């Protein structure tokens, strides 16, 4: 039997075929999971529907709206999942946003509005969506929640600015949620992925340089692929990681273990 047979998995954060959420969804699907997707705003609805149409069982794959800045949309999403599925085994939260001006400007110039928006979408949304996902995960006897972070939360990566602070908050949220939800057999983990060329990442100037540095200095001397991060997502979603919670798992070919001088070595 495949690893995820009979598991109901909600995927939040697909924008296009390069999205990390799509990589995780494909890995889960390969192992027999039943999937549902969300899209953020009408503009992305068609993209998500087109991708879902490529799945062999697409007529059984629901696609729901959910903009995480709107509590009523979060509530409506989980009400519909309760009505359609009655339970949830896996919730993939792969969502982040910051205005470009708060990524390219100087750190001291970040406005409260920019800070609040980035933290609302990229960090607080994990708490709010988990609040509504929890009863459905409990109805399944437990489950796995997975989010996406980046090592700019731990060490300064130039130009990540407000997103770095949001990722630090997100990682802390993971630990507190894991502590609270553990007694319900719900695990909460984050993947800290190496740089990938996605829509969200294109807002950060210098992504190509970061990828060049990884290729040159990471212990594995290569960048990660969407498929590789998807497989790590599968691991954290599946019973193989049943004793892992509150963890930030680096999927970056080891780049994070280098010191600044290590990554600057020829
Ligand atoms: P992406 O642009 O494909 O995905 C980001 C998703 O966030 C999009 O689907 C977008 O619709 C969604 N989103 C933005 N605002 C939203 C809102 N208000 N409500 C609901 N959804 C909203 O890019 P990605 O790189 O796949 O990003 C996914 C996650 O992975 C993000 O948390 C990102 O920070 C993280 N991450 C990315 C990289 C990278 O290099 N690409 C590395 C580490 C971590």
mmCIF file of C-alpha atoms and ligand atoms in Angstrom, residues 12-22 38-41 43-44 48 66-70 73 93-98 117 121-122 125 147-151 160 163 167 170 191-202 207 211 226, ligand 1:
data_model
loop_
_atom_site.group_PDB
_atom_site.id
_atom_site.type_symbol
_atom_site.label_atom_id
_atom_site.label_comp_id
_atom_site.label_asym_id
_atom_site.label_seq_id
_atom_site.Cartn_x
_atom_site.Cartn_y
_atom_site.Cartn_z
ATOM 1 C CA UNK A 12 -2.594 25.905 0.638
ATOM 2 C CA UNK A 13 -0.143 27.967 -1.418
ATOM 3 C CA UNK A 14 -0.136 26.796 -5.019
ATOM 4 C CA UNK A 15 0.311 29.741 -7.398
ATOM 5 C CA UNK A 16 1.813 27.870 -10.370
ATOM 6 C CA UNK A 17 3.769 24.739 -11.288
ATOM 7 C CA UNK A 18 6.931 26.082 -9.641
ATOM 8 C CA UNK A 19 5.248 26.533 -6.227
ATOM 9 C CA UNK A 20 6.734 24.512 -3.374
ATOM 10 C CA UNK A 21 3.152 23.589 -2.433
ATOM 11 C CA UNK A 22 2.761 21.962 -5.864
ATOM 12 C CA UNK A 38 -6.914 26.543 -2.136
ATOM 13 C CA UNK A 39 -6.212 29.661 -4.165
ATOM 14 C CA UNK A 40 -5.701 33.215 -2.969
ATOM 15 C CA UNK A 41 -7.840 35.589 -5.003
ATOM 16 C CA UNK A 43 -6.408 35.914 -10.276
ATOM 17 C CA UNK A 44 -4.852 32.596 -9.221
ATOM 18 C CA UNK A 48 -4.682 26.231 -9.654
ATOM 19 C CA UNK A 66 -8.923 31.215 0.765
ATOM 20 C CA UNK A 67 -7.176 34.521 1.288
ATOM 21 C CA UNK A 68 -5.603 34.209 4.739
ATOM 22 C CA UNK A 69 -6.081 37.906 5.482
ATOM 23 C CA UNK A 70 -9.843 37.218 5.536
ATOM 24 C CA UNK A 73 -12.655 32.852 4.061
ATOM 25 C CA UNK A 93 0.604 25.833 4.708
ATOM 26 C CA UNK A 94 2.955 27.213 2.053
ATOM 27 C CA UNK A 95 2.043 30.869 2.120
ATOM 28 C CA UNK A 96 4.056 34.091 2.370
ATOM 29 C CA UNK A 97 3.866 37.654 1.148
ATOM 30 C CA UNK A 98 5.689 40.938 1.617
ATOM 31 C CA UNK A 117 1.117 42.709 6.396
ATOM 32 C CA UNK A 121 0.159 36.574 5.846
ATOM 33 C CA UNK A 122 3.456 34.779 6.445
ATOM 34 C CA UNK A 125 -1.866 32.877 9.229
ATOM 35 C CA UNK A 147 4.787 25.096 6.763
ATOM 36 C CA UNK A 148 7.671 26.596 4.764
ATOM 37 C CA UNK A 149 10.462 28.770 6.112
ATOM 38 C CA UNK A 150 13.861 30.062 5.061
ATOM 39 C CA UNK A 151 17.229 30.343 6.853
ATOM 40 C CA UNK A 160 15.181 39.410 3.137
ATOM 41 C CA UNK A 163 10.373 38.410 5.465
ATOM 42 C CA UNK A 167 10.024 33.563 9.152
ATOM 43 C CA UNK A 170 6.689 31.497 11.899
ATOM 44 C CA UNK A 191 10.787 22.878 6.061
ATOM 45 C CA UNK A 192 13.585 25.406 5.638
ATOM 46 C CA UNK A 193 14.142 25.052 1.905
ATOM 47 C CA UNK A 194 17.104 26.245 -0.112
ATOM 48 C CA UNK A 195 16.405 28.987 -2.679
ATOM 49 C CA UNK A 196 14.078 27.979 -5.508
ATOM 50 C CA UNK A 197 12.938 30.094 -8.431
ATOM 51 C CA UNK A 198 9.285 30.697 -7.570
ATOM 52 C CA UNK A 199 6.861 33.605 -7.786
ATOM 53 C CA UNK A 200 7.327 34.560 -4.130
ATOM 54 C CA UNK A 201 11.114 34.267 -4.367
ATOM 55 C CA UNK A 202 11.209 36.550 -7.406
ATOM 56 C CA UNK A 207 18.012 35.111 -5.791
ATOM 57 C CA UNK A 211 21.563 30.011 -5.893
ATOM 58 C CA UNK A 226 11.062 21.190 -6.274
HETATM 59 P P1 LIG B 1 4.810 30.815 -4.473
HETATM 60 O O1 LIG B 1 4.659 32.222 -4.908
HETATM 61 O O2 LIG B 1 4.614 29.770 -5.484
HETATM 62 O O3 LIG B 1 3.870 30.508 -3.229
HETATM 63 C C1 LIG B 1 3.489 31.517 -2.298
HETATM 64 C C2 LIG B 1 2.012 31.337 -2.083
HETATM 65 O O4 LIG B 1 1.544 32.236 -1.073
HETATM 66 C C3 LIG B 1 1.212 31.646 -3.364
HETATM 67 O O5 LIG B 1 0.445 30.534 -3.734
HETATM 68 C C4 LIG B 1 0.320 32.789 -2.944
HETATM 69 O O6 LIG B 1 -0.971 32.728 -3.535
HETATM 70 C C5 LIG B 1 0.220 32.544 -1.438
HETATM 71 N N1 LIG B 1 -0.300 33.731 -0.759
HETATM 72 C C6 LIG B 1 0.199 34.995 -0.785
HETATM 73 N N2 LIG B 1 -0.645 35.804 -0.111
HETATM 74 C C7 LIG B 1 -1.687 35.036 0.332
HETATM 75 C C8 LIG B 1 -2.872 35.291 1.042
HETATM 76 N N3 LIG B 1 -3.190 36.533 1.473
HETATM 77 N N4 LIG B 1 -3.720 34.259 1.309
HETATM 78 C C9 LIG B 1 -3.424 33.007 0.895
HETATM 79 N N5 LIG B 1 -2.323 32.705 0.193
HETATM 80 C C10 LIG B 1 -1.459 33.712 -0.088
HETATM 81 O O7 LIG B 1 6.293 30.720 -3.860
HETATM 82 P P2 LIG B 1 6.983 29.587 -2.985
HETATM 83 O O8 LIG B 1 8.427 29.892 -3.052
HETATM 84 O O9 LIG B 1 6.488 28.257 -3.358
HETATM 85 O O10 LIG B 1 6.501 29.957 -1.526
HETATM 86 C C11 LIG B 1 5.883 29.030 -0.666
HETATM 87 C C12 LIG B 1 6.486 29.131 0.722
HETATM 88 O O11 LIG B 1 7.826 28.659 0.673
HETATM 89 C C13 LIG B 1 6.551 30.543 1.270
HETATM 90 O O12 LIG B 1 6.291 30.511 2.646
HETATM 91 C C14 LIG B 1 7.997 30.930 1.039
HETATM 92 O O13 LIG B 1 8.448 31.942 1.870
HETATM 93 C C15 LIG B 1 8.644 29.607 1.333
HETATM 94 N N6 LIG B 1 10.029 29.434 0.902
HETATM 95 C C16 LIG B 1 10.388 29.692 -0.398
HETATM 96 C C17 LIG B 1 11.705 29.524 -0.789
HETATM 97 C C18 LIG B 1 12.133 29.817 -2.198
HETATM 98 O O14 LIG B 1 13.324 30.020 -2.429
HETATM 99 N N7 LIG B 1 11.234 29.835 -3.167
HETATM 100 C C19 LIG B 1 12.677 29.083 0.132
HETATM 101 C C20 LIG B 1 12.280 28.810 1.436
HETATM 102 C C21 LIG B 1 10.956 28.987 1.805
#
